[in-house]
Backbone as JSON Lines, residues from 0, in Angstrom:
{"i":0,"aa":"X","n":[-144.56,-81.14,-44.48],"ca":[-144.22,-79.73,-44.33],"c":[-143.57,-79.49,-42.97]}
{"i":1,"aa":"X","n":[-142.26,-79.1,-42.89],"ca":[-141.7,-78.27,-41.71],"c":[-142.08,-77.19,-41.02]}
{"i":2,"aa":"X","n":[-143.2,-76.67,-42.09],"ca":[-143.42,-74.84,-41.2],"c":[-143.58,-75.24,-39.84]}
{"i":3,"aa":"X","n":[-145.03,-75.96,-39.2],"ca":[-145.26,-76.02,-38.09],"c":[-144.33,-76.31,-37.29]}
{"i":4,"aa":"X","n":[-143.32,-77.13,-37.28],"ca":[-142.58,-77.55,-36.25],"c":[-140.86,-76.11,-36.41]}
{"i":5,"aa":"X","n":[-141.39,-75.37,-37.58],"ca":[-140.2,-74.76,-37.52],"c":[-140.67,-73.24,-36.56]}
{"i":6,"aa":"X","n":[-142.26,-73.05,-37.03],"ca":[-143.11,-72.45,-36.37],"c":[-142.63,-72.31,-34.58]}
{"i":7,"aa":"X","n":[-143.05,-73.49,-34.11],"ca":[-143.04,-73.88,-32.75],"c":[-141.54,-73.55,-32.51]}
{"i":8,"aa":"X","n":[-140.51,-74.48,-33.07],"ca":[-139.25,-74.04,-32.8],"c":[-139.21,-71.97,-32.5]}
{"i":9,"aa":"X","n":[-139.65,-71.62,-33.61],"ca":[-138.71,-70.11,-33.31],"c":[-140.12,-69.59,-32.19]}
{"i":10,"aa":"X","n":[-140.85,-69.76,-32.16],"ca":[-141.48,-69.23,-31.21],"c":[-140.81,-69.35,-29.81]}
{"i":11,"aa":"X","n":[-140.47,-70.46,-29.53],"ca":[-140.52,-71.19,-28.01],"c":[-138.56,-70.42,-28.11]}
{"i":12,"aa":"X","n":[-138.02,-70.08,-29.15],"ca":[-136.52,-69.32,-29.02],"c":[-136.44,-68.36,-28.94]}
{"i":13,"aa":"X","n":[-137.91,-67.3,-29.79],"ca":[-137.8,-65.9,-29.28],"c":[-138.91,-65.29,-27.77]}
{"i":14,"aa":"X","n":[-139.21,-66.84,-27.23],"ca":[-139.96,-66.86,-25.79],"c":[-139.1,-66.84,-24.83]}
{"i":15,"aa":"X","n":[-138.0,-67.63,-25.24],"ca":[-137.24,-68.21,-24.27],"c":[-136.42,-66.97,-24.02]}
{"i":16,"aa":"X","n":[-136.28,-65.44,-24.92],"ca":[-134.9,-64.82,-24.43],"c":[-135.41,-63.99,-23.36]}
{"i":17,"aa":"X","n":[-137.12,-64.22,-22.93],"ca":[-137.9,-63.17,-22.19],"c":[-138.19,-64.4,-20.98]}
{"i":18,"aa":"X","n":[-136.99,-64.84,-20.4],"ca":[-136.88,-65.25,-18.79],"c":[-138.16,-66.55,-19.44]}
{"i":19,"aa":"X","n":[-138.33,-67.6,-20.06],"ca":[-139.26,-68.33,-20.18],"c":[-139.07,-69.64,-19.71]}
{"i":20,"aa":"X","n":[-139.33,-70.47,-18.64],"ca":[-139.3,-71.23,-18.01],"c":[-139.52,-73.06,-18.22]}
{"i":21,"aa":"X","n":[-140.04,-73.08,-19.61],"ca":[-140.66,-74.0,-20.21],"c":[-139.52,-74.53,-20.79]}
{"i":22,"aa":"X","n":[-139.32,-76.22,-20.75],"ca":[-138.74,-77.23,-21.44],"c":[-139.31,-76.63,-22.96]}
{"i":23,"aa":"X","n":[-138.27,-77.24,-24.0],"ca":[-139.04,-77.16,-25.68],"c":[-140.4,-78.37,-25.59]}
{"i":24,"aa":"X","n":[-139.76,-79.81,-24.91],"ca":[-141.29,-80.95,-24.97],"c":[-141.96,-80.27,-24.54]}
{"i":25,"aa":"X","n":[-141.99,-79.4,-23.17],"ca":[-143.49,-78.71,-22.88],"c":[-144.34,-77.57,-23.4]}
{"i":26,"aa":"X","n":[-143.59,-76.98,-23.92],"ca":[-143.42,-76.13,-24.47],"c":[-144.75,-76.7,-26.0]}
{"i":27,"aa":"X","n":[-143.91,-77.52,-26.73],"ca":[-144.4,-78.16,-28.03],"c":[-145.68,-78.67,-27.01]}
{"i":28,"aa":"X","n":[-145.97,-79.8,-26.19],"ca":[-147.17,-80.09,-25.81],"c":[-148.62,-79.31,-25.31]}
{"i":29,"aa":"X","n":[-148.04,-78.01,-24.82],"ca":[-149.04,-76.68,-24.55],"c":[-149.12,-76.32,-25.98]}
{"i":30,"aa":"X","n":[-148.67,-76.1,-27.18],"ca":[-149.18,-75.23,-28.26],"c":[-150.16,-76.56,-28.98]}
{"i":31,"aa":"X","n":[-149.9,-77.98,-28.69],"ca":[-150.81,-79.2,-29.32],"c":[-151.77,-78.95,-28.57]}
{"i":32,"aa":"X","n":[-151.85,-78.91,-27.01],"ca":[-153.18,-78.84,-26.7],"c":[-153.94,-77.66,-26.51]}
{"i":33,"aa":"X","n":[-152.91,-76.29,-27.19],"ca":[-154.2,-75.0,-27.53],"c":[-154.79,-75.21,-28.7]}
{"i":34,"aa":"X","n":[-154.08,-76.15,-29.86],"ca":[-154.89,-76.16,-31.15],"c":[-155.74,-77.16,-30.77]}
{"i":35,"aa":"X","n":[-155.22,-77.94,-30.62],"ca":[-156.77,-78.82,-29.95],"c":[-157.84,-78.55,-29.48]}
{"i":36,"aa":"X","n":[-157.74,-77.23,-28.77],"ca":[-158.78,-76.44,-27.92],"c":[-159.52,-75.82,-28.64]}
{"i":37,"aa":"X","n":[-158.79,-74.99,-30.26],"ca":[-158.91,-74.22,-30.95],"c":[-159.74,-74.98,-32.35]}
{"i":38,"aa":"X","n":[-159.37,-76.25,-32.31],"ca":[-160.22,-76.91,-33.77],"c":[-161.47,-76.22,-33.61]}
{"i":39,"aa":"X","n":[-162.68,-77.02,-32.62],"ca":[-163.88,-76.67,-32.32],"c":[-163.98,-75.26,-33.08]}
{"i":40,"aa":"X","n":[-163.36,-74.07,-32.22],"ca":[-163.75,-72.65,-32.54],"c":[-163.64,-72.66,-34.13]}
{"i":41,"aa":"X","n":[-162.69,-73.53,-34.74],"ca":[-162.03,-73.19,-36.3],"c":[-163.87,-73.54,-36.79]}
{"i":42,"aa":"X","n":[-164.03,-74.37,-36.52],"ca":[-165.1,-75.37,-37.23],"c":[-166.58,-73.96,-37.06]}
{"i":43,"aa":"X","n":[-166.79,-73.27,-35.66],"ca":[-167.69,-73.3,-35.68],"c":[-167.84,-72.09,-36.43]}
{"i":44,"aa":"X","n":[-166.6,-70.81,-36.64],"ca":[-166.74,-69.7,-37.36],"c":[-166.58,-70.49,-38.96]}
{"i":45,"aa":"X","n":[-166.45,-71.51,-39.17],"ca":[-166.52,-71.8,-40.5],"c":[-167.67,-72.04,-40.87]}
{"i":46,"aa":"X","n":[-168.84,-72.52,-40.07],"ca":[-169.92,-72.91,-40.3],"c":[-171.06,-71.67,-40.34]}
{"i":47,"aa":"X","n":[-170.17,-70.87,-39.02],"ca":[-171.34,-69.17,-39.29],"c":[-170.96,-68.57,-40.73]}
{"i":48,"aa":"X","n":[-169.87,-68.94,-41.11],"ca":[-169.29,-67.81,-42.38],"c":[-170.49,-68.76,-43.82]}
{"i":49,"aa":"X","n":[-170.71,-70.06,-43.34],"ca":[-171.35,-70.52,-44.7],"c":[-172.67,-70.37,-44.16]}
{"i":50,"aa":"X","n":[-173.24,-69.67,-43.36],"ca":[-174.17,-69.19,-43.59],"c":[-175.51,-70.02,-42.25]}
{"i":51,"aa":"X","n":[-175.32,-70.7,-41.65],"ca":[-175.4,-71.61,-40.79],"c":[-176.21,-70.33,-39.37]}
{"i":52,"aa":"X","n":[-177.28,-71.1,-38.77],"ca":[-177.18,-70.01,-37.17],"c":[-176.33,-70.57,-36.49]}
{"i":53,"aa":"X","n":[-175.99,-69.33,-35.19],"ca":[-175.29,-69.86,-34.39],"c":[-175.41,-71.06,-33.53]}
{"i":54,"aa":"X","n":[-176.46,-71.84,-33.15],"ca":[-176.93,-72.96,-32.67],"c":[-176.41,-74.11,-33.45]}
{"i":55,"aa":"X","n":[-177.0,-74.18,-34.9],"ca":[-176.54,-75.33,-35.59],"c":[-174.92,-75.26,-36.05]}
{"i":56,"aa":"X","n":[-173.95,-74.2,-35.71],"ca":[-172.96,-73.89,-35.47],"c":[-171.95,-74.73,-35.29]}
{"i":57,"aa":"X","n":[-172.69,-74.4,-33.26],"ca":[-172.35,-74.55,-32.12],"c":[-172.31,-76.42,-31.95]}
{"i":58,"aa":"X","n":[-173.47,-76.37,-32.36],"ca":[-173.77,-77.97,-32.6],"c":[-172.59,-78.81,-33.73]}
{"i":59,"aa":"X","n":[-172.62,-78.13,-34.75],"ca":[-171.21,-78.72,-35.86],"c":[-170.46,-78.82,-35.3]}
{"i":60,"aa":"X","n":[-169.59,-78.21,-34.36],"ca":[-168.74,-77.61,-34.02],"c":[-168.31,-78.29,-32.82]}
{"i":61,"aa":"X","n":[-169.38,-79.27,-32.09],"ca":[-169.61,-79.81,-31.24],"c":[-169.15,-81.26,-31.54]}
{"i":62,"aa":"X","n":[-169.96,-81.85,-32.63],"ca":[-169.56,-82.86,-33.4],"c":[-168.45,-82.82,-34.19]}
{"i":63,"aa":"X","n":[-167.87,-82.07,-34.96],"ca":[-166.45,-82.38,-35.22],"c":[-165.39,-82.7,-34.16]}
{"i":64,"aa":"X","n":[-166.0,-82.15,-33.04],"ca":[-164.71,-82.77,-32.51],"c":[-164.67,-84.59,-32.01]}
{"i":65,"aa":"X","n":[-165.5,-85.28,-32.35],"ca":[-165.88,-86.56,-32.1],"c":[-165.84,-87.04,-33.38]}
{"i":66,"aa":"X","n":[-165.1,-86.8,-34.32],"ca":[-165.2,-87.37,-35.52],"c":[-163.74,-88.52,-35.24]}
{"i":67,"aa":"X","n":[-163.9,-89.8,-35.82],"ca":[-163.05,-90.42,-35.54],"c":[-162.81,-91.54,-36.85]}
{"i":68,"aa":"X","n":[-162.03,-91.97,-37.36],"ca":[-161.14,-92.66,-38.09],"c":[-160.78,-94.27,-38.08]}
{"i":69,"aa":"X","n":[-160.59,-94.01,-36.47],"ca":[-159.89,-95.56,-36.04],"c":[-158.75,-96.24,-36.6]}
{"i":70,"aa":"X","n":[-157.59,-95.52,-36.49],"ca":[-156.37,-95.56,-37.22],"c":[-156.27,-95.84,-38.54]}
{"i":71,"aa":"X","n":[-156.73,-94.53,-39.19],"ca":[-156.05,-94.13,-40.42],"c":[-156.04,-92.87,-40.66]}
{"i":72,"aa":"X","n":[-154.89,-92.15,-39.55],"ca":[-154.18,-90.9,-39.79],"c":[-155.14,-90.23,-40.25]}
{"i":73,"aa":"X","n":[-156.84,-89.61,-39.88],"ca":[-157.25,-88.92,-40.07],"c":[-157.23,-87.59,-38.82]}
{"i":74,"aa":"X","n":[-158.67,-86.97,-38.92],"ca":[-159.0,-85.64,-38.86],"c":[-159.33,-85.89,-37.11]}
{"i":75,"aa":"X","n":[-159.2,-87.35,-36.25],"ca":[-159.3,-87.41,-35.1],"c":[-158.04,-87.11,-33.84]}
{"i":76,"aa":"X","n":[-158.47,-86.96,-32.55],"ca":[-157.84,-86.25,-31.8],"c":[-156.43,-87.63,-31.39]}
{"i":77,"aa":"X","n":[-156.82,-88.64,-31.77],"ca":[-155.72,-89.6,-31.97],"c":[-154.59,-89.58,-32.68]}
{"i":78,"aa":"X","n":[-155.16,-89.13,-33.96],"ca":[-153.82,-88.48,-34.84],"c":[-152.81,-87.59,-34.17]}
{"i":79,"aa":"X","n":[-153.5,-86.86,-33.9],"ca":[-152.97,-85.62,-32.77],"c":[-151.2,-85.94,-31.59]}
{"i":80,"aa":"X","n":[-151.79,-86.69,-30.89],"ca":[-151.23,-86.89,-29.65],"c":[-150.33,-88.21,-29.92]}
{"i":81,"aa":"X","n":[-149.53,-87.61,-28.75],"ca":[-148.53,-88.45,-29.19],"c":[-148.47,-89.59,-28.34]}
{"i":82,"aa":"X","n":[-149.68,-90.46,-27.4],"ca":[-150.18,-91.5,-27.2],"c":[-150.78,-92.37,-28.57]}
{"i":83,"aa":"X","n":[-150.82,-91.5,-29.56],"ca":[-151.56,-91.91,-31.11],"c":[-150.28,-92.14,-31.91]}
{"i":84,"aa":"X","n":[-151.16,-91.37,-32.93],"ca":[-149.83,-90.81,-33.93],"c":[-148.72,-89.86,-33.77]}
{"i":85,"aa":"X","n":[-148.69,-89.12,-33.3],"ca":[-148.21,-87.78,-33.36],"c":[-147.88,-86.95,-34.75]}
{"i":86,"aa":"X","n":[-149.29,-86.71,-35.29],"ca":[-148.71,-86.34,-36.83],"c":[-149.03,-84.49,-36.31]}
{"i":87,"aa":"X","n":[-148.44,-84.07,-35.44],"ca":[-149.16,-82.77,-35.04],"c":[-149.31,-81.35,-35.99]}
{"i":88,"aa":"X","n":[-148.13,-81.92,-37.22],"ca":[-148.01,-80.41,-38.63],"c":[-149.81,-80.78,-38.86]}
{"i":89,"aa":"X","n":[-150.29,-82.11,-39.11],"ca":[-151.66,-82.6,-39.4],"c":[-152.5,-81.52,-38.73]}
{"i":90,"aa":"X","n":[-152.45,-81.31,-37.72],"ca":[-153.08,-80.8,-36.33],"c":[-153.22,-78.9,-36.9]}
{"i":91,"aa":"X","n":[-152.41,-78.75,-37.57],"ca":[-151.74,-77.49,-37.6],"c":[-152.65,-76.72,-39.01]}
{"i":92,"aa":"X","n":[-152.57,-77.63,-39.96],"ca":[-153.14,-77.72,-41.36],"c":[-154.83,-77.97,-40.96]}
{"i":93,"aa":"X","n":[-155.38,-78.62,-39.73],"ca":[-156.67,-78.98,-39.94],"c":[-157.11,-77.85,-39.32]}
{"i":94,"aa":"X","n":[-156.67,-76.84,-38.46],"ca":[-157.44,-75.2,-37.79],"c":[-157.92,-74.86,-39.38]}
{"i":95,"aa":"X","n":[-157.23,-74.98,-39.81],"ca":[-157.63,-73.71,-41.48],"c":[-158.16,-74.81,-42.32]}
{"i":96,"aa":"X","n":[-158.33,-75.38,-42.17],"ca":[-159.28,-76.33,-43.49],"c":[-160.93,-76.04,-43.19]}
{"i":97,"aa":"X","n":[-161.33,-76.01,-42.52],"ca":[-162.31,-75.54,-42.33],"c":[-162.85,-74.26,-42.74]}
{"i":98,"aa":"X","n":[-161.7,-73.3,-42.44],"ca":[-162.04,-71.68,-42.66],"c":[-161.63,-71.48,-44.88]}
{"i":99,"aa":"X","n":[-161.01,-72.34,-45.18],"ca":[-160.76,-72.61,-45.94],"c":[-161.9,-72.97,-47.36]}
{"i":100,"aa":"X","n":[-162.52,-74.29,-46.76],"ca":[-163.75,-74.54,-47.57],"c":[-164.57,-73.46,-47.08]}
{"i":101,"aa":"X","n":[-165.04,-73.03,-45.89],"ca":[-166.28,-72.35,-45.73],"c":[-165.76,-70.81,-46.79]}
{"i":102,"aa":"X","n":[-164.87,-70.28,-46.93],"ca":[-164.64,-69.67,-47.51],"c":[-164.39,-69.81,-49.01]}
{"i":103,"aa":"X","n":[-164.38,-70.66,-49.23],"ca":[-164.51,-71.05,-50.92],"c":[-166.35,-71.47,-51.33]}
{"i":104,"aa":"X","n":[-166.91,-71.62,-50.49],"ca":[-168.46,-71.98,-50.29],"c":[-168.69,-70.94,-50.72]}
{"i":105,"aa":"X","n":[-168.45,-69.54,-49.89],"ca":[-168.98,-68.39,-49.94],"c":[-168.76,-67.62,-50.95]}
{"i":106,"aa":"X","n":[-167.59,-68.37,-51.74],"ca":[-167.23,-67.32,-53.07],"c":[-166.18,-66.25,-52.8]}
{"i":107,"aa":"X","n":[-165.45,-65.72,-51.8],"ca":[-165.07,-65.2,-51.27],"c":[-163.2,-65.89,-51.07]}
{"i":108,"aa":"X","n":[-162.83,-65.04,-52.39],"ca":[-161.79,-65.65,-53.04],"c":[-160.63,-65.42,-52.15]}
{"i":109,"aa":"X","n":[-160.28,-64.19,-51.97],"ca":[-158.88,-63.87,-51.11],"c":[-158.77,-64.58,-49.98]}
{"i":110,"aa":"X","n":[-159.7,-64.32,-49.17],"ca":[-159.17,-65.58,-47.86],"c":[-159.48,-66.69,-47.91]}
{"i":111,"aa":"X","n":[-159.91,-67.03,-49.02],"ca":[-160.03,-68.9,-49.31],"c":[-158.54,-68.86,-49.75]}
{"i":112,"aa":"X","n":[-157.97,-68.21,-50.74],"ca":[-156.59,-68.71,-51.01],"c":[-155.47,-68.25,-49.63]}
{"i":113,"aa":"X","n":[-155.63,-67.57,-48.61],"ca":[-154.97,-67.29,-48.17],"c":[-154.92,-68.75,-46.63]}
{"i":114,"aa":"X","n":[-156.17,-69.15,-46.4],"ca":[-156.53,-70.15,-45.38],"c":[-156.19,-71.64,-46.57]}
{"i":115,"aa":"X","n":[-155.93,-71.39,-47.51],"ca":[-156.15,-73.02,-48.58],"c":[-154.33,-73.01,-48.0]}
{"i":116,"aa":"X","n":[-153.66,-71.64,-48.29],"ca":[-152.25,-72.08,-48.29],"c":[-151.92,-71.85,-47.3]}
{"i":117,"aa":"X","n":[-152.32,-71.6,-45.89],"ca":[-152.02,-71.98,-44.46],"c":[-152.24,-73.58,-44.17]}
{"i":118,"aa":"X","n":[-153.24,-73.86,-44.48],"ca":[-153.53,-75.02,-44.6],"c":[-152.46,-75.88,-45.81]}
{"i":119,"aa":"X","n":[-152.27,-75.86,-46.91],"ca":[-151.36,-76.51,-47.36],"c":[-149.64,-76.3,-46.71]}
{"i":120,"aa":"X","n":[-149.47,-75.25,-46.35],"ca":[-148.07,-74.77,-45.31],"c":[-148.29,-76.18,-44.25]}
{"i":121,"aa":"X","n":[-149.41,-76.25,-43.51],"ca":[-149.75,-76.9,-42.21],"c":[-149.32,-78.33,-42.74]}
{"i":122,"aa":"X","n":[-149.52,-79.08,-43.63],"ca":[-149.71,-80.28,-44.15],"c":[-150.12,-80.61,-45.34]}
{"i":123,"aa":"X","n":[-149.36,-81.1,-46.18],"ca":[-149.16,-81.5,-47.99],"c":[-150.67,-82.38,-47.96]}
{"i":124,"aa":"X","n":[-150.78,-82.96,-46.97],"ca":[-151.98,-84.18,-47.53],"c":[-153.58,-83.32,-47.44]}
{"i":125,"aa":"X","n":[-153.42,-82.7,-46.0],"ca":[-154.52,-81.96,-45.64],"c":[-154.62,-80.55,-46.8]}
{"i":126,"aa":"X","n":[-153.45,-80.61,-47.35],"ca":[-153.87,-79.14,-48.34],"c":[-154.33,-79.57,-49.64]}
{"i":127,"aa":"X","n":[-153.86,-80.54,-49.88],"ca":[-154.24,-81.54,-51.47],"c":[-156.11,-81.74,-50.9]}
{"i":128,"aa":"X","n":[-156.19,-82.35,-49.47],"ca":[-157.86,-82.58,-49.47],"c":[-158.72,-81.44,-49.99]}
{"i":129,"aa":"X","n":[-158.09,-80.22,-49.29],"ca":[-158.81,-79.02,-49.45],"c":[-159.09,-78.17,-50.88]}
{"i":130,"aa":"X","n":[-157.26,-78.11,-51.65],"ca":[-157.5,-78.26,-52.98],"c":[-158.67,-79.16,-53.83]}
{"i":131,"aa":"X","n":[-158.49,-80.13,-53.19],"ca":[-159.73,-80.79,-53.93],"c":[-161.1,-80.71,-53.82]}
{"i":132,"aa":"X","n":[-161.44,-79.98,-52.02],"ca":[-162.37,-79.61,-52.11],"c":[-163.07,-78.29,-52.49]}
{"i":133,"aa":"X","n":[-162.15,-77.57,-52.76],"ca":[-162.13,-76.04,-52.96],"c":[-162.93,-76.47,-54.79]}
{"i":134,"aa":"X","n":[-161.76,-77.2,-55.46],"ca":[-162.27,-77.47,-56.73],"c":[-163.69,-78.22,-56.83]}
{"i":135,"aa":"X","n":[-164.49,-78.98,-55.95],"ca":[-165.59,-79.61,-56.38],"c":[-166.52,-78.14,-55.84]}
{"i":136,"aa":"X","n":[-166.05,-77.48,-54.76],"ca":[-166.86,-76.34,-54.85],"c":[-166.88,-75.5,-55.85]}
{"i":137,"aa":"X","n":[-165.25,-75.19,-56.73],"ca":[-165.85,-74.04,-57.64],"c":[-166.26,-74.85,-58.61]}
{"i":138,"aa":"X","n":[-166.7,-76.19,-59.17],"ca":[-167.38,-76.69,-60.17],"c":[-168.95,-76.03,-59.84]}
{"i":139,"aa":"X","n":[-169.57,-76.4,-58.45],"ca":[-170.73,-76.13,-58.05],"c":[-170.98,-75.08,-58.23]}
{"i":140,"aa":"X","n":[-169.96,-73.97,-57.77],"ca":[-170.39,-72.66,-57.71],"c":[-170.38,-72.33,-59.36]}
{"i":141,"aa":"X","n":[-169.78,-72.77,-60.8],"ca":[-169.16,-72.53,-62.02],"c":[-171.03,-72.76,-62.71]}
{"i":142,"aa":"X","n":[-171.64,-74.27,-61.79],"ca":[-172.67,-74.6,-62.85],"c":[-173.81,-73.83,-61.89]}
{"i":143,"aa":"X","n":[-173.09,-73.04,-60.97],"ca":[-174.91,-72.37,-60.6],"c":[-174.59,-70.9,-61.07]}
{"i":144,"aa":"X","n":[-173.56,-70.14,-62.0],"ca":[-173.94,-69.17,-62.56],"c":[-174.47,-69.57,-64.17]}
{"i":145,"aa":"X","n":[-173.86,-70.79,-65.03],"ca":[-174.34,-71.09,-66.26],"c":[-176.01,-71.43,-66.31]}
């Protein structure tokens, strides 16, 4: 998916006509390392929305960001950077995967489809995961009203 990088592009063009001082590489490397900053927070309002206290949250939220892969283009901060992979649309698609399932957990249809297709916008692979997890949730949620 292009959004993200087409994203970044028009941002950093309608920044630039307001006196903006920033190279486009630096430019692109400050918005990688605010989402980076920003996973954590994604994770931990996903975890209050499924119902979670704020402690064991805080704690999820804590640990996702140490989740690691060991080169295979996953959900780690290696993927990320461009000492790694640089798959950064990846980066872009994984803020809303989180808000995504926790919101399909909850039953709470409109902004699950609205965070499923930010997240599929963000990245084809990361939106297919979520599709898929969205679907093993509404099986769960299908056999606890029968």
């Amino acid at each position: 998916s292009h959004v993200p990088q087409i994203a970044i592009v028009a941002s950093y063009r309608l920044l630039s006509l307001f006196t903006f001082h920033f190279s486009l590489f630096t430019y692109y490397h400050w918005i990688i390392y605010i989402l980076l900053s920003f996973f954590p927070l994604s994770v931990f309002l996903a975890l209050l929305i499924t119902g979670l206290s704020p402690i064991s949250a805080g704690v999820g939220a804590l640990i996702a960001t140490h989740l690691s892969t060991d080169g295979l283009y996953g959900l780690d901060p290696a993927s990320f950077l461009w000492r790694g992979y640089g798959l950064s649309s990846q980066l872009f698609a994984t803020i809303w995967l989180p808000l995504a399932i926790a919101y399909a957990w909850r039953g709470k249809v409109i902004p699950a489809i609205f965070f499923l297709a930010a997240t599929t916008a963000g990245h084809l692979g990361i939106g297919i995961i979520a599709f898929l997890s969205i679907g093993v949730l509404a099986w769960k949620n299908l056999k606890k009203t029968v």
